[in-house]
Each structure stands twice: as structure tokens, then as C-alpha cells.
PDB file of C-alpha atoms and ligand atoms in Angstrom:
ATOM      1  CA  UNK A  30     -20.771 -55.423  58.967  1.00 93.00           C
ATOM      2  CA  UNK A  31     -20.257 -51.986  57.620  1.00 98.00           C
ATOM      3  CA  UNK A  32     -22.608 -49.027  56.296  1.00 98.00           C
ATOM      4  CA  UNK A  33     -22.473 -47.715  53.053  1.00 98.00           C
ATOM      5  CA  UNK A  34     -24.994 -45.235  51.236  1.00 98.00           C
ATOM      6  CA  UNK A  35     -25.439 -45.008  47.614  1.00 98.00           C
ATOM      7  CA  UNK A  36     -24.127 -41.731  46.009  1.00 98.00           C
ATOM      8  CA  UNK A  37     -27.289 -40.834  44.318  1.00 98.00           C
ATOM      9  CA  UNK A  38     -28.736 -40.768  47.149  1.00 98.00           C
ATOM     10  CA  UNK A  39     -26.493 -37.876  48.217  1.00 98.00           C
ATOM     11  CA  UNK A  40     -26.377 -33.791  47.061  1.00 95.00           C
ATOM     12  CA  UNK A  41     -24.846 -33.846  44.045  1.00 85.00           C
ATOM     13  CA  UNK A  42     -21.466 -32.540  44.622  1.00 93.00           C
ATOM     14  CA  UNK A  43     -18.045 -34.297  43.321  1.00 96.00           C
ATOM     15  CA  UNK A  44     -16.987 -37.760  45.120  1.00 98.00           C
ATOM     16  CA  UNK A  45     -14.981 -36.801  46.896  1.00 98.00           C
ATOM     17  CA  UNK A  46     -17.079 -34.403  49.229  1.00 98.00           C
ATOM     18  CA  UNK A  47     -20.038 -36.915  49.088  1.00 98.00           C
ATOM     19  CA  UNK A  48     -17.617 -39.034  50.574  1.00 98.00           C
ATOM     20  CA  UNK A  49     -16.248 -36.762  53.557  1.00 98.00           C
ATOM     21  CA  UNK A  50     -20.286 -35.754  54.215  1.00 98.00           C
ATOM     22  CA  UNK A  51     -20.604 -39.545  54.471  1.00 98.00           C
ATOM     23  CA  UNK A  52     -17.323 -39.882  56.740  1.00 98.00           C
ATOM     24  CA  UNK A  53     -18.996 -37.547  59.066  1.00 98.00           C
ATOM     25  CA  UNK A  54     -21.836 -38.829  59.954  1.00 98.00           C
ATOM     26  CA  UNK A  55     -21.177 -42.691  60.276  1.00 98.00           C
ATOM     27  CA  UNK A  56     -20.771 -44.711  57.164  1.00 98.00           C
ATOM     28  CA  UNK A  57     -18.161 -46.493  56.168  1.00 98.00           C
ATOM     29  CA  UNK A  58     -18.404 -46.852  52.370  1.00 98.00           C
ATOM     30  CA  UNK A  59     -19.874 -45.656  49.388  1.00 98.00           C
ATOM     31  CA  UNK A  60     -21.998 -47.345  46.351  1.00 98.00           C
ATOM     32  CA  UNK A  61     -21.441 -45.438  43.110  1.00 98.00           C
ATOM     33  CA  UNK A  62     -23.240 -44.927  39.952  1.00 98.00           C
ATOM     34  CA  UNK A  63     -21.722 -43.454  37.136  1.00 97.00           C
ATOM     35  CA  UNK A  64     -22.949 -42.654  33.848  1.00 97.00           C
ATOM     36  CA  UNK A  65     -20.952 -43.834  31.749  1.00 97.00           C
ATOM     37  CA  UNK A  66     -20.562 -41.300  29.102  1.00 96.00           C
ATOM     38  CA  UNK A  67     -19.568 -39.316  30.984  1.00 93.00           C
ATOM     39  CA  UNK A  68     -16.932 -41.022  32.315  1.00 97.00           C
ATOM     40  CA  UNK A  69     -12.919 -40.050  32.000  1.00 97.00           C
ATOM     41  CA  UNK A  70      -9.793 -40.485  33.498  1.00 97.00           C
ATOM     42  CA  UNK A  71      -9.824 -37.959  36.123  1.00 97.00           C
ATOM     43  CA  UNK A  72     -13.300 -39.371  37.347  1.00 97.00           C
ATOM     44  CA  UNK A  73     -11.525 -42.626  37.819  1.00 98.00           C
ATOM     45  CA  UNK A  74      -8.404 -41.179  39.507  1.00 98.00           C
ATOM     46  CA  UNK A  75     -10.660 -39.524  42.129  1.00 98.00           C
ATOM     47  CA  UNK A  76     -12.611 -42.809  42.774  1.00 98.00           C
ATOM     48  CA  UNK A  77      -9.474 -44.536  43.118  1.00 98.00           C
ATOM     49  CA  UNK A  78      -7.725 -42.315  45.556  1.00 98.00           C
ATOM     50  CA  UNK A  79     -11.128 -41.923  47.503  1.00 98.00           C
ATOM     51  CA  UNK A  80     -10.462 -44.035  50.391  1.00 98.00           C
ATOM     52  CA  UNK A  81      -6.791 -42.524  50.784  1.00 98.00           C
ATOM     53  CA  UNK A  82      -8.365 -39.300  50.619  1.00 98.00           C
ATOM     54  CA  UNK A  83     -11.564 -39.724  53.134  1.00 98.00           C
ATOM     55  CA  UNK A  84     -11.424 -43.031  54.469  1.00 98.00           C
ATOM     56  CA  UNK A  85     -14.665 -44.243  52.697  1.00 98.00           C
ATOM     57  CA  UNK A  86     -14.281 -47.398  51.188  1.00 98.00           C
ATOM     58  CA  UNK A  87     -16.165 -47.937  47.623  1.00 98.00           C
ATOM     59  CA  UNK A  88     -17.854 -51.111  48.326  1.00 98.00           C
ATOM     60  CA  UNK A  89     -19.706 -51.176  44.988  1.00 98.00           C
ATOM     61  CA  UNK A  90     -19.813 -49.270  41.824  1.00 98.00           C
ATOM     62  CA  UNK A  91     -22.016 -49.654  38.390  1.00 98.00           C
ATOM     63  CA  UNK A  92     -22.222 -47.736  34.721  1.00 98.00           C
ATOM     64  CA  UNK A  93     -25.445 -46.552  34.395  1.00 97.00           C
ATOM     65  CA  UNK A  94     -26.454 -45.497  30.754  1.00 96.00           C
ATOM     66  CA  UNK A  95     -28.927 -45.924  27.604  1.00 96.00           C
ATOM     67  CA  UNK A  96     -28.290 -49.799  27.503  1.00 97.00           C
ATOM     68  CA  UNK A  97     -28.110 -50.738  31.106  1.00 97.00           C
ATOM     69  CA  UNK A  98     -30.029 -53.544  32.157  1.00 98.00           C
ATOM     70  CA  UNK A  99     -30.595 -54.537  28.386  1.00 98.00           C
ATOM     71  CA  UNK A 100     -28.390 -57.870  28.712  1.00 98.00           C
ATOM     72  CA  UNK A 101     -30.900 -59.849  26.947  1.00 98.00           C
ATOM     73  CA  UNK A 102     -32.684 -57.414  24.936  1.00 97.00           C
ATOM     74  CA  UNK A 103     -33.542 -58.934  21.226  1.00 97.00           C
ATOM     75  CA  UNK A 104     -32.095 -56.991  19.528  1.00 98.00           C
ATOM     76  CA  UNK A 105     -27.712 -58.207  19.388  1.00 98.00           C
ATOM     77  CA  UNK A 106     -26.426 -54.851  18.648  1.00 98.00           C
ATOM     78  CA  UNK A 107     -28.688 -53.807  22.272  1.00 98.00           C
ATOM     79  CA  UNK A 108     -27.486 -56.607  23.959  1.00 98.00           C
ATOM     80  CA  UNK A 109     -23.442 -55.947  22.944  1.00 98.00           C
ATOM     81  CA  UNK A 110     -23.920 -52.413  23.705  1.00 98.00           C
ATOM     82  CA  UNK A 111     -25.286 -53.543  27.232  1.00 98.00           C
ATOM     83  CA  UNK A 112     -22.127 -55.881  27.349  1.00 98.00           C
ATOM     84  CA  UNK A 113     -20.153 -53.058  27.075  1.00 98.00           C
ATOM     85  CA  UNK A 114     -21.248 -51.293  30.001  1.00 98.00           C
ATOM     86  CA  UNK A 115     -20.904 -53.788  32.426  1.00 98.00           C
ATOM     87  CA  UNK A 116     -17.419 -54.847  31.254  1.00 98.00           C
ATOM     88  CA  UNK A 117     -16.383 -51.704  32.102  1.00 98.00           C
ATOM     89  CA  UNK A 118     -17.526 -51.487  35.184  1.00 98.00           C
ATOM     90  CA  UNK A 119     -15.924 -54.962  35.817  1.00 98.00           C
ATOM     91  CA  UNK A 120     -12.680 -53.551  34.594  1.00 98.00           C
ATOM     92  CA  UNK A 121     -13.156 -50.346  37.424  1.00 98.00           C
ATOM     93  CA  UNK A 122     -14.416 -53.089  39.973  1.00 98.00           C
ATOM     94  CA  UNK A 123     -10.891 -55.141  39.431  1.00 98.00           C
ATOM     95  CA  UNK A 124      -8.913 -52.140  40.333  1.00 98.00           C
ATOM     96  CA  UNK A 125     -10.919 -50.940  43.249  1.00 98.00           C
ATOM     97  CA  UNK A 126     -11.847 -54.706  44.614  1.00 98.00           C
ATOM     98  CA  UNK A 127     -15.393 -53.781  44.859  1.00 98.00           C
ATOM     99  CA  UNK A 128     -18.709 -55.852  43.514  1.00 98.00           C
ATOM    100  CA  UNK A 129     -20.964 -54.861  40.529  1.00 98.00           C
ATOM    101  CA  UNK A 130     -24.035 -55.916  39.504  1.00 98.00           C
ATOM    102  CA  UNK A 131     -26.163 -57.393  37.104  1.00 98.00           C
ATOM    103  CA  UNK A 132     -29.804 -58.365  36.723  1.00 98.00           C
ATOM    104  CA  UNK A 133     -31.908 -60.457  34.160  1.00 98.00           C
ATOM    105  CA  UNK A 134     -33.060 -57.447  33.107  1.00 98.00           C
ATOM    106  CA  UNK A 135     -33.808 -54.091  34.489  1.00 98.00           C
ATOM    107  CA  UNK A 136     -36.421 -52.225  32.646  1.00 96.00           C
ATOM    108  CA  UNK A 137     -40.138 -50.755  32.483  1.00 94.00           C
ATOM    109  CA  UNK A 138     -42.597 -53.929  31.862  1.00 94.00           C
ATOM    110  CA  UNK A 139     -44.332 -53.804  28.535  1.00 89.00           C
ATOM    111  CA  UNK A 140     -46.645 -56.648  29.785  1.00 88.00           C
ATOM    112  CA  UNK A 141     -47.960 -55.636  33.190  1.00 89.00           C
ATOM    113  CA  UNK A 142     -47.631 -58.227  35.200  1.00 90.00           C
ATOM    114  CA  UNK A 143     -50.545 -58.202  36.823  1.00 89.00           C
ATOM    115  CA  UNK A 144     -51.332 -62.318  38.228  1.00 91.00           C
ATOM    116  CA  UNK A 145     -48.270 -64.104  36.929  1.00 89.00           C
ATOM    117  CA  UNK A 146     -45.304 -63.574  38.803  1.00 91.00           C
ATOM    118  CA  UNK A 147     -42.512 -65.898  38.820  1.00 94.00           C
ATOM    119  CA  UNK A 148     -42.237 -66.616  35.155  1.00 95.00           C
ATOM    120  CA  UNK A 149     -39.647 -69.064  34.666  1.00 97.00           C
ATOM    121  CA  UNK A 150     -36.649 -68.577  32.250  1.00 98.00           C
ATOM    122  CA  UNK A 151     -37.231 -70.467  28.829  1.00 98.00           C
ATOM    123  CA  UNK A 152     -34.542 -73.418  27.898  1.00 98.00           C
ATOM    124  CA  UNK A 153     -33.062 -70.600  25.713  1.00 98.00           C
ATOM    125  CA  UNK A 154     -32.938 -67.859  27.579  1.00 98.00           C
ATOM    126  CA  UNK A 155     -31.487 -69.678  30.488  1.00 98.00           C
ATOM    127  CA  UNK A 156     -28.802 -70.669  28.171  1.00 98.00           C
ATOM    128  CA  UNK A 157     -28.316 -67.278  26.647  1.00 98.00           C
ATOM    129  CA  UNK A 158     -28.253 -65.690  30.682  1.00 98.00           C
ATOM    130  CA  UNK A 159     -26.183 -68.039  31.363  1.00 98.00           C
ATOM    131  CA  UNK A 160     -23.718 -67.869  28.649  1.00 97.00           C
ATOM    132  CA  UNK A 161     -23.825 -63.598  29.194  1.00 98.00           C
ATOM    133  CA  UNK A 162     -23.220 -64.866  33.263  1.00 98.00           C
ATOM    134  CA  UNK A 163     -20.310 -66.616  32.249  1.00 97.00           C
ATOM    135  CA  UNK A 164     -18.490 -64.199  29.467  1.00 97.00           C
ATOM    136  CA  UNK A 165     -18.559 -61.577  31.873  1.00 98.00           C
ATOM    137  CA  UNK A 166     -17.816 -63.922  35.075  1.00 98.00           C
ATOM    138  CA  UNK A 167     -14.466 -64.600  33.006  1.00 97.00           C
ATOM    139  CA  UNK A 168     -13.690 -60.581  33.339  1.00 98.00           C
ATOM    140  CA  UNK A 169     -13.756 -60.861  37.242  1.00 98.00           C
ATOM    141  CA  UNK A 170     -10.143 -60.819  39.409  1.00 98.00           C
ATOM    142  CA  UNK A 171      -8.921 -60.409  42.629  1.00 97.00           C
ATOM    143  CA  UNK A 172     -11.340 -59.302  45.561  1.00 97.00           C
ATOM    144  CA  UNK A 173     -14.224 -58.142  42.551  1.00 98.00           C
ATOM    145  CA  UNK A 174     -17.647 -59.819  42.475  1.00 98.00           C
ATOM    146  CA  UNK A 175     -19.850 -60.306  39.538  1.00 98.00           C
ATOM    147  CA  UNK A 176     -23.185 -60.266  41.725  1.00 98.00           C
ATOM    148  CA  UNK A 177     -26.564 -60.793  40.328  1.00 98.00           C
ATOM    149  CA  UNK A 178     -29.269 -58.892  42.068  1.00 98.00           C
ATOM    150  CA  UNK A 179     -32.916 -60.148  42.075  1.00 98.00           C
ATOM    151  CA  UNK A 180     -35.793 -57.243  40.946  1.00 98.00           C
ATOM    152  CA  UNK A 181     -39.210 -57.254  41.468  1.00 98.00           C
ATOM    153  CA  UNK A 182     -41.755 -58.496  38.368  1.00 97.00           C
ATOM    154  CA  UNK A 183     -42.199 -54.658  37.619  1.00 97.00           C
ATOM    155  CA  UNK A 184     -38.531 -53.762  37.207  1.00 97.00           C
ATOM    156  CA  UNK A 185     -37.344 -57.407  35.337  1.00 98.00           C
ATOM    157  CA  UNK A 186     -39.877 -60.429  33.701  1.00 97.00           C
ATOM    158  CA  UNK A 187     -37.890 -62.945  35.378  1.00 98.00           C
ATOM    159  CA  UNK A 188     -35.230 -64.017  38.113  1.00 98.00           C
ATOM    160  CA  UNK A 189     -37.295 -61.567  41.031  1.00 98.00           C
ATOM    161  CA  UNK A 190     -36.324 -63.959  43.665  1.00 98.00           C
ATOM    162  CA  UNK A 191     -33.264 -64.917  45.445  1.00 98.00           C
ATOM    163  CA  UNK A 192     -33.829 -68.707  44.852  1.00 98.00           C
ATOM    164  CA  UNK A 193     -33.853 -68.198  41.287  1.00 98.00           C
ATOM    165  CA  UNK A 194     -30.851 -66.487  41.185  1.00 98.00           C
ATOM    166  CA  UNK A 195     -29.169 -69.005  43.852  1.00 98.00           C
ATOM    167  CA  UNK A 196     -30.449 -71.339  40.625  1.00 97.00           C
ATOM    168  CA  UNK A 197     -28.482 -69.821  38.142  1.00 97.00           C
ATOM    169  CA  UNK A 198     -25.362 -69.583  40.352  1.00 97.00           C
ATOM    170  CA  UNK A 199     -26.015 -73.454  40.979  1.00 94.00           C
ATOM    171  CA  UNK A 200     -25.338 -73.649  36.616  1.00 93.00           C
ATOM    172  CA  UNK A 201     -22.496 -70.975  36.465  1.00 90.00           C
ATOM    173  CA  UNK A 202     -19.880 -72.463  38.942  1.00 83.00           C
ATOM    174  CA  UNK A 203     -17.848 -69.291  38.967  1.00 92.00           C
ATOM    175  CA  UNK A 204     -16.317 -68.094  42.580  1.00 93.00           C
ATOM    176  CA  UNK A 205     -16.654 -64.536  41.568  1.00 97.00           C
ATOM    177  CA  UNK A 206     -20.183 -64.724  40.973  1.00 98.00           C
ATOM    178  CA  UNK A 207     -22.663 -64.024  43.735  1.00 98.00           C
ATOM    179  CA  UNK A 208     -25.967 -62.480  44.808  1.00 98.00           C
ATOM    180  CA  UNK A 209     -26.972 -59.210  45.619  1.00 98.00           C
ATOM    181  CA  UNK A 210     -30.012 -59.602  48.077  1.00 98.00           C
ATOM    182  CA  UNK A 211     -32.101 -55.819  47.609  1.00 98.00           C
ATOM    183  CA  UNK A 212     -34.629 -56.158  51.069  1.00 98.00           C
ATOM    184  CA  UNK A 213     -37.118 -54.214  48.930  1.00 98.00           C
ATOM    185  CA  UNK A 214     -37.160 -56.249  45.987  1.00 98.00           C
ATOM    186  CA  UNK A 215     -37.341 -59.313  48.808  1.00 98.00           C
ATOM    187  CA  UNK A 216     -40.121 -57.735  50.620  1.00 98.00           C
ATOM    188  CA  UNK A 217     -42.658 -57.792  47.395  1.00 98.00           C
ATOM    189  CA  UNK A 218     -41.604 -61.097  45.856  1.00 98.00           C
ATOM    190  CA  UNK A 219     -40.027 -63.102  49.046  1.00 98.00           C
ATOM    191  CA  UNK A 220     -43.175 -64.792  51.213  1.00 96.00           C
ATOM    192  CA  UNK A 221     -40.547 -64.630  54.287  1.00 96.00           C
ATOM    193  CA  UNK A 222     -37.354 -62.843  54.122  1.00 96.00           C
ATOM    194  CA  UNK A 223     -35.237 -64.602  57.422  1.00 97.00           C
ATOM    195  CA  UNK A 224     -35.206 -68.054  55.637  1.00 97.00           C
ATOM    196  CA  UNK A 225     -34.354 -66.500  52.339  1.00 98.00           C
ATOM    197  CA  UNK A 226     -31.225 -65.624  54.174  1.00 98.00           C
ATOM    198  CA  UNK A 227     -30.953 -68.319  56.271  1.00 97.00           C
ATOM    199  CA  UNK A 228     -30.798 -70.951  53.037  1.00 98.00           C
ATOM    200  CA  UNK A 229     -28.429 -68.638  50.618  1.00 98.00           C
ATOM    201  CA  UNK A 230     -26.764 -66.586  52.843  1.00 97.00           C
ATOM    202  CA  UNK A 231     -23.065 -67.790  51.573  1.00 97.00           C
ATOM    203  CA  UNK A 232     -24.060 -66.954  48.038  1.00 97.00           C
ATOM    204  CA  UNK A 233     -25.456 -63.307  49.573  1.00 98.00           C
ATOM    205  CA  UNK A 234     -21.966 -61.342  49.004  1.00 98.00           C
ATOM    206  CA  UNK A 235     -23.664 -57.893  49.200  1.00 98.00           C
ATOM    207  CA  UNK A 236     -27.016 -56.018  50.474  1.00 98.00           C
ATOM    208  CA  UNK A 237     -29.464 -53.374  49.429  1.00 98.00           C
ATOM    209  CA  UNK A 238     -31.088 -51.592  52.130  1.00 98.00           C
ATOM    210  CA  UNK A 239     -34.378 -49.626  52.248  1.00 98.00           C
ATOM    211  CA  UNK A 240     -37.919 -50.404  53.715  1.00 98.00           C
ATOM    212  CA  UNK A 241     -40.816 -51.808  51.831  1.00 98.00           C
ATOM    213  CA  UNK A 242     -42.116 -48.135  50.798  1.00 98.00           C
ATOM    214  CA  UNK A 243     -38.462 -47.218  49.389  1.00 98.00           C
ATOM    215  CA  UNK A 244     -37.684 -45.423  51.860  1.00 98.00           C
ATOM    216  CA  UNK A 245     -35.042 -45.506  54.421  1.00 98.00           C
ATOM    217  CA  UNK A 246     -35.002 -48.403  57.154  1.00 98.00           C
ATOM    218  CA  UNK A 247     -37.434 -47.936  59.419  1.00 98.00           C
ATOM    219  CA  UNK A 248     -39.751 -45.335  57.856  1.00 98.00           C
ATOM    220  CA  UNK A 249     -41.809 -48.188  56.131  1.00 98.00           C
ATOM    221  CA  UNK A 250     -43.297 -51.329  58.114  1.00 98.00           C
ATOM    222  CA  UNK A 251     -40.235 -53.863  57.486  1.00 98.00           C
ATOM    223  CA  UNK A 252     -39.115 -55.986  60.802  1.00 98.00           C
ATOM    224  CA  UNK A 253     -35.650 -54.403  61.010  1.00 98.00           C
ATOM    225  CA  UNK A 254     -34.760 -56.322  64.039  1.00 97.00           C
ATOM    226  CA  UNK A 255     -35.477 -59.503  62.411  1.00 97.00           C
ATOM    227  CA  UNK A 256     -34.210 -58.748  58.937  1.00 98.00           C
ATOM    228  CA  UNK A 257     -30.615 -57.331  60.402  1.00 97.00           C
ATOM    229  CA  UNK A 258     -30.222 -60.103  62.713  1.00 97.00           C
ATOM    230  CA  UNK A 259     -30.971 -62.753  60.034  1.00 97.00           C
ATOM    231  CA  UNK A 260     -28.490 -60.811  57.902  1.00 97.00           C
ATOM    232  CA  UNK A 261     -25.869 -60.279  59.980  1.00 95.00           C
ATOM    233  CA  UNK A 262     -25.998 -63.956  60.799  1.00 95.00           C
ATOM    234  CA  UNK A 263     -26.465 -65.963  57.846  1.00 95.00           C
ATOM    235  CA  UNK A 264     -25.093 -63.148  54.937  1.00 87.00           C
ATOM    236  CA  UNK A 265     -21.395 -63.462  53.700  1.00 94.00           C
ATOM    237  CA  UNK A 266     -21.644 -59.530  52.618  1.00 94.00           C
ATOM    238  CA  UNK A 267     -18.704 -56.943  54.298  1.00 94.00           C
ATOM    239  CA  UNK A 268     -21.426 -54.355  53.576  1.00 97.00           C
ATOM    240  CA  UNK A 269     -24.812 -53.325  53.618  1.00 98.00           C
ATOM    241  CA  UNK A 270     -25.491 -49.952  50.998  1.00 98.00           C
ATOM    242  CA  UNK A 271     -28.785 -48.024  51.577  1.00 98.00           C
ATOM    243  CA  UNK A 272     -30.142 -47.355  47.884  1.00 98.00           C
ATOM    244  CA  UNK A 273     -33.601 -45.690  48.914  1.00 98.00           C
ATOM    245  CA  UNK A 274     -35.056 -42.492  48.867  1.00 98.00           C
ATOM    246  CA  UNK A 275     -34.384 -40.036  51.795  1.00 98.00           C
ATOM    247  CA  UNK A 276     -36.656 -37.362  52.647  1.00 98.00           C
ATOM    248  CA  UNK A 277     -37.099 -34.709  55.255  1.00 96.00           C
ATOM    249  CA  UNK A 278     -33.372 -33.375  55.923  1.00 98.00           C
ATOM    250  CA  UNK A 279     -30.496 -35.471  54.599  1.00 98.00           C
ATOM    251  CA  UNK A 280     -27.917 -35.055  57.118  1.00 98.00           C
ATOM    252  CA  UNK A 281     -30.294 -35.706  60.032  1.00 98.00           C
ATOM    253  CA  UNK A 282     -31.867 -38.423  58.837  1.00 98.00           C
ATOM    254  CA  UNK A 283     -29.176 -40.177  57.371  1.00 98.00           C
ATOM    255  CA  UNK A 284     -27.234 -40.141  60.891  1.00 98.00           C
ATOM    256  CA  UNK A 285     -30.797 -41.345  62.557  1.00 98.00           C
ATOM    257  CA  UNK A 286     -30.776 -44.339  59.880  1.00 98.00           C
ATOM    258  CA  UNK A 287     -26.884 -45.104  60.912  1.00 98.00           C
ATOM    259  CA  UNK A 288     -28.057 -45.163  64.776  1.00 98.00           C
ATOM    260  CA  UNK A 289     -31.257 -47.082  63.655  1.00 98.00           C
ATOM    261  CA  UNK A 290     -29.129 -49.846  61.916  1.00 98.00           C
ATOM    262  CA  UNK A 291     -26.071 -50.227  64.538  1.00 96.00           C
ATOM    263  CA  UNK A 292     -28.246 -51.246  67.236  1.00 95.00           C
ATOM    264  CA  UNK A 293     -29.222 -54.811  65.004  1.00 94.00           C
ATOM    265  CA  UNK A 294     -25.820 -54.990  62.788  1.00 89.00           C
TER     266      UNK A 294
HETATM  267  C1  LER B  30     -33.082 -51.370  40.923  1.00 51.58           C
HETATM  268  O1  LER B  30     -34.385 -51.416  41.406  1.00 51.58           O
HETATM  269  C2  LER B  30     -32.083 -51.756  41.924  1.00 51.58           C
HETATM  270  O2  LER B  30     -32.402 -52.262  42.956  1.00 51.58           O
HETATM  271  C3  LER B  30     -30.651 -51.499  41.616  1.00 51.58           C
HETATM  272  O3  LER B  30     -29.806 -52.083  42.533  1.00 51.58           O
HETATM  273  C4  LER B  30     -30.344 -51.852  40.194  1.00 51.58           C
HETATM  274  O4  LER B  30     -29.056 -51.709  39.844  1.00 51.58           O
HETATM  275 MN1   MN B  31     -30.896 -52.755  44.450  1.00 51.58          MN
END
């Protein structure tokens, strides 16, 4: 299983130096979020010749932007700008064989949702997520992975848990499409995280790492032992990418969190 840390997480400085800081001190790969307008040629070319360059893979990569997470916003002209975004970032993940992501939605809540969680998709908005799933599923070659990542009832009204998205995979029937299991989303909506993994681990092609305070691993009150191990042995993801916060001083604590992790992965 290899390491990889989100680049926001990191100074901002170009790619390719996030990447050598990240060589240094342990990891193996890199999760990247771009915005995407932004975005040009010579920002791909350095992404692509990254690994060449520094020997960090780029497990994972995502357009952030105005209409991100908007998939099934009600509003069409929303919802084909939000297309837009992660068809690009499909057409990126084909070149670079990494995964991408996509969730029901990914948003502030209007309606707090205060003592109904788990609000089930409607007949036809599970046929309108599933027809997005599979137009964008159709985009995905070679080693890339349309994954659909499960957030908590405060980020996304439905699809917070990793059975409901193992669900929707059941209906989509598309190899390319997977899940993206984030262990703090898991550890507000999942009752038990090790048979969470245990039951959809070979539809788990890629993990989000950080403790239940979003923080990094081990600075919150998260099992690590028992979440690793359950990983390691039932996931079918290459990688796992911290996406948390990091405070105190980067460098040190970032190499403490790579020690942290090895002992379990
Ligand atoms: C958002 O909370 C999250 O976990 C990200 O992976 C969304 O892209
Ligand atoms: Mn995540």
C-alpha cells in the first residue's frame, strides 16, 4: 500500500517542488486539485512529467471550480456546467492512469440536517445519478477510475455511506467505476468502520485518510491499528492519500504521520 498526501495540503509552491518536498520525507504519491480555470497546457505538461521528474506518482487528481459537486443541481445549465468539470478531469485521469472522483453532491446544506440522516435517493433522482454515473463512466479508459466517494449529511443530502454507494455501483455495472472510502466521512456516518471494509472492500479502489477531528491520523481518537489493518486487508486501493488538515510544523509532522502509518500498512 503506498502513501500519498493531497497537494493542498502542502505550501503552495509549483508541483513539481510539492512533489520533491513529498519525495523527501516518505510518500509515494500525490492527490491533486486543480482549479480549473486556471488550468493550461503547461500545467498539464508538468503533471504529466511529474513522476519522471521526482518519482511521485499522481495517484488521483480532480477540477475544483464554481460548479463542482453540482452534478444534480436543478438547475440543467448547473448541472452541464458541473459535467464539464469532471469530464475533464476524466480526460487528465486517462492520460495519467489515476482515479477521480465524484459525489452525489458536495455542497453547504440548506436544510440542516439535524435528526434525519440517511435520506434515501428518490426513484428519480436515482435514475438521474445514475444516468450522470453512467455518461461519465463511458469517458473512463485504461488504468483510470471513475470513483464515487461517500460525504457526510453536512457536505451531501444523500449517498453518506459506503453501502449506499456499493448500491449504486450494484445498478451501474461499469468496471471503471468504484468507491472512494474517506475514514472521516466513515467515522460520522459508519456505526463500525472494519466491517464496512470487510463487506465492500473490492469495490474500495482508493482511500481518504485523516482522523475523526480532520486532522492527521492519529491526532484525533480514530483506532488506527484497527482501521489500517482492516484496510490493508480487505481494500483493493494501491493508495491511501491524507486529505486533512496539518498543523504545528509541516515537514515534521508530515514525516511523524508517514512513521505513524507504516507501522499498520
Ligand atoms: C470532501 O469533504 C472530500 O472528502 C473530498 O474528497 C471531496 O472531493
Ligand atoms: Mn475525501
Amino acid at each position: 500500500m503506498k502513501l500519498s498526501c493531497t497537494n493542498l495540503m502542502l505550501e503552495a509552491r509549483s508541483l513539481t517542488e510539492q512533489a520533491f518536498f513529498l519525495k523527501e520525507i516518505g510518500f509515494d504519491a500525490i492527490s491533486v486539485f486543480e482549479e480549473i480555470d486556471g488550468w493550461n497546457d503547461r500545467k498539464f505538461g508538468e503533471l504529466h512529467d511529474l513522476q519522471k521528474k521526482t518519482g511521485i506518482e499522481v495517484c488521483e487528481f480532480c477540477f475544483s471550480g464554481e460548479a463542482y459537486g453540482c452534478l444534480m443541481d436543478s438547475d440543467p445549465r448547473v448541472r452541464a456546467r458541473a459535467q464539464t468539470i469532471y469530464k475533464e478531469a476524466i480526460a487528465v485521469c486517462n492520460v495519467l492512469g489515476a482515479v477521480t472522483e465524484m459525489e452525489y453532491e458536495y455542497r453547504i446544506q440548506r436544510e440542516m440536517p439535524l435528526f434525519h440522516p440517511y435520506r434515501k435517493m428518490t426513484i428519480e433522482e436515482e435514475k438521474q445519478f445514475l444516468e450522470t454515473v453512467a455518461y461519465l463512466s463511458e469517458l473512463v479508459e485504461g488504468g483510470a477510475r471513475l470513483l464515487i466517494e461517500p460525504v457526510n449529511r453536512y457536505e451531501s443530502c444523500r449517498l453518506n455511506t459506503v453501502e449506499d454507494c456499493a448500491h449504486v455501483l450494484q445498478n451501474c455495472k461499469n468496471g471503471r467505476v468504484g468507491i472512494l472510502a474517506d475514514v472521516f466521512h466513515m467515522a460520522i456516518e459508519e456505526p463500525d468502520m472494519e466491517p464496512v471494509f470487510e463487506r465492500y472492500g473490492n469495490s474500495i479502489l482508493h482511500v481518504h485518510l485523516a482522523d475523526n477531528n480532520r486532522l492527521l491520523p492519529g491526532k484525533g481518537t480514530l483506532n488506527w491499528r484497527n482501521i489500517l489493518t482492516a484496510i490493508s486487508r480487505h481494500g483493493n486501493s494501491r493508495y491511501m492519500n491524507l486529505e486533512c488538515a496539518v498543523l504545528g510544523d509541516r515537514r515534521l509532522e508530515l514525516m511523524e504521520t508517514v512513521k505513524f502509518l507504516r507501522q499498520y500498512i
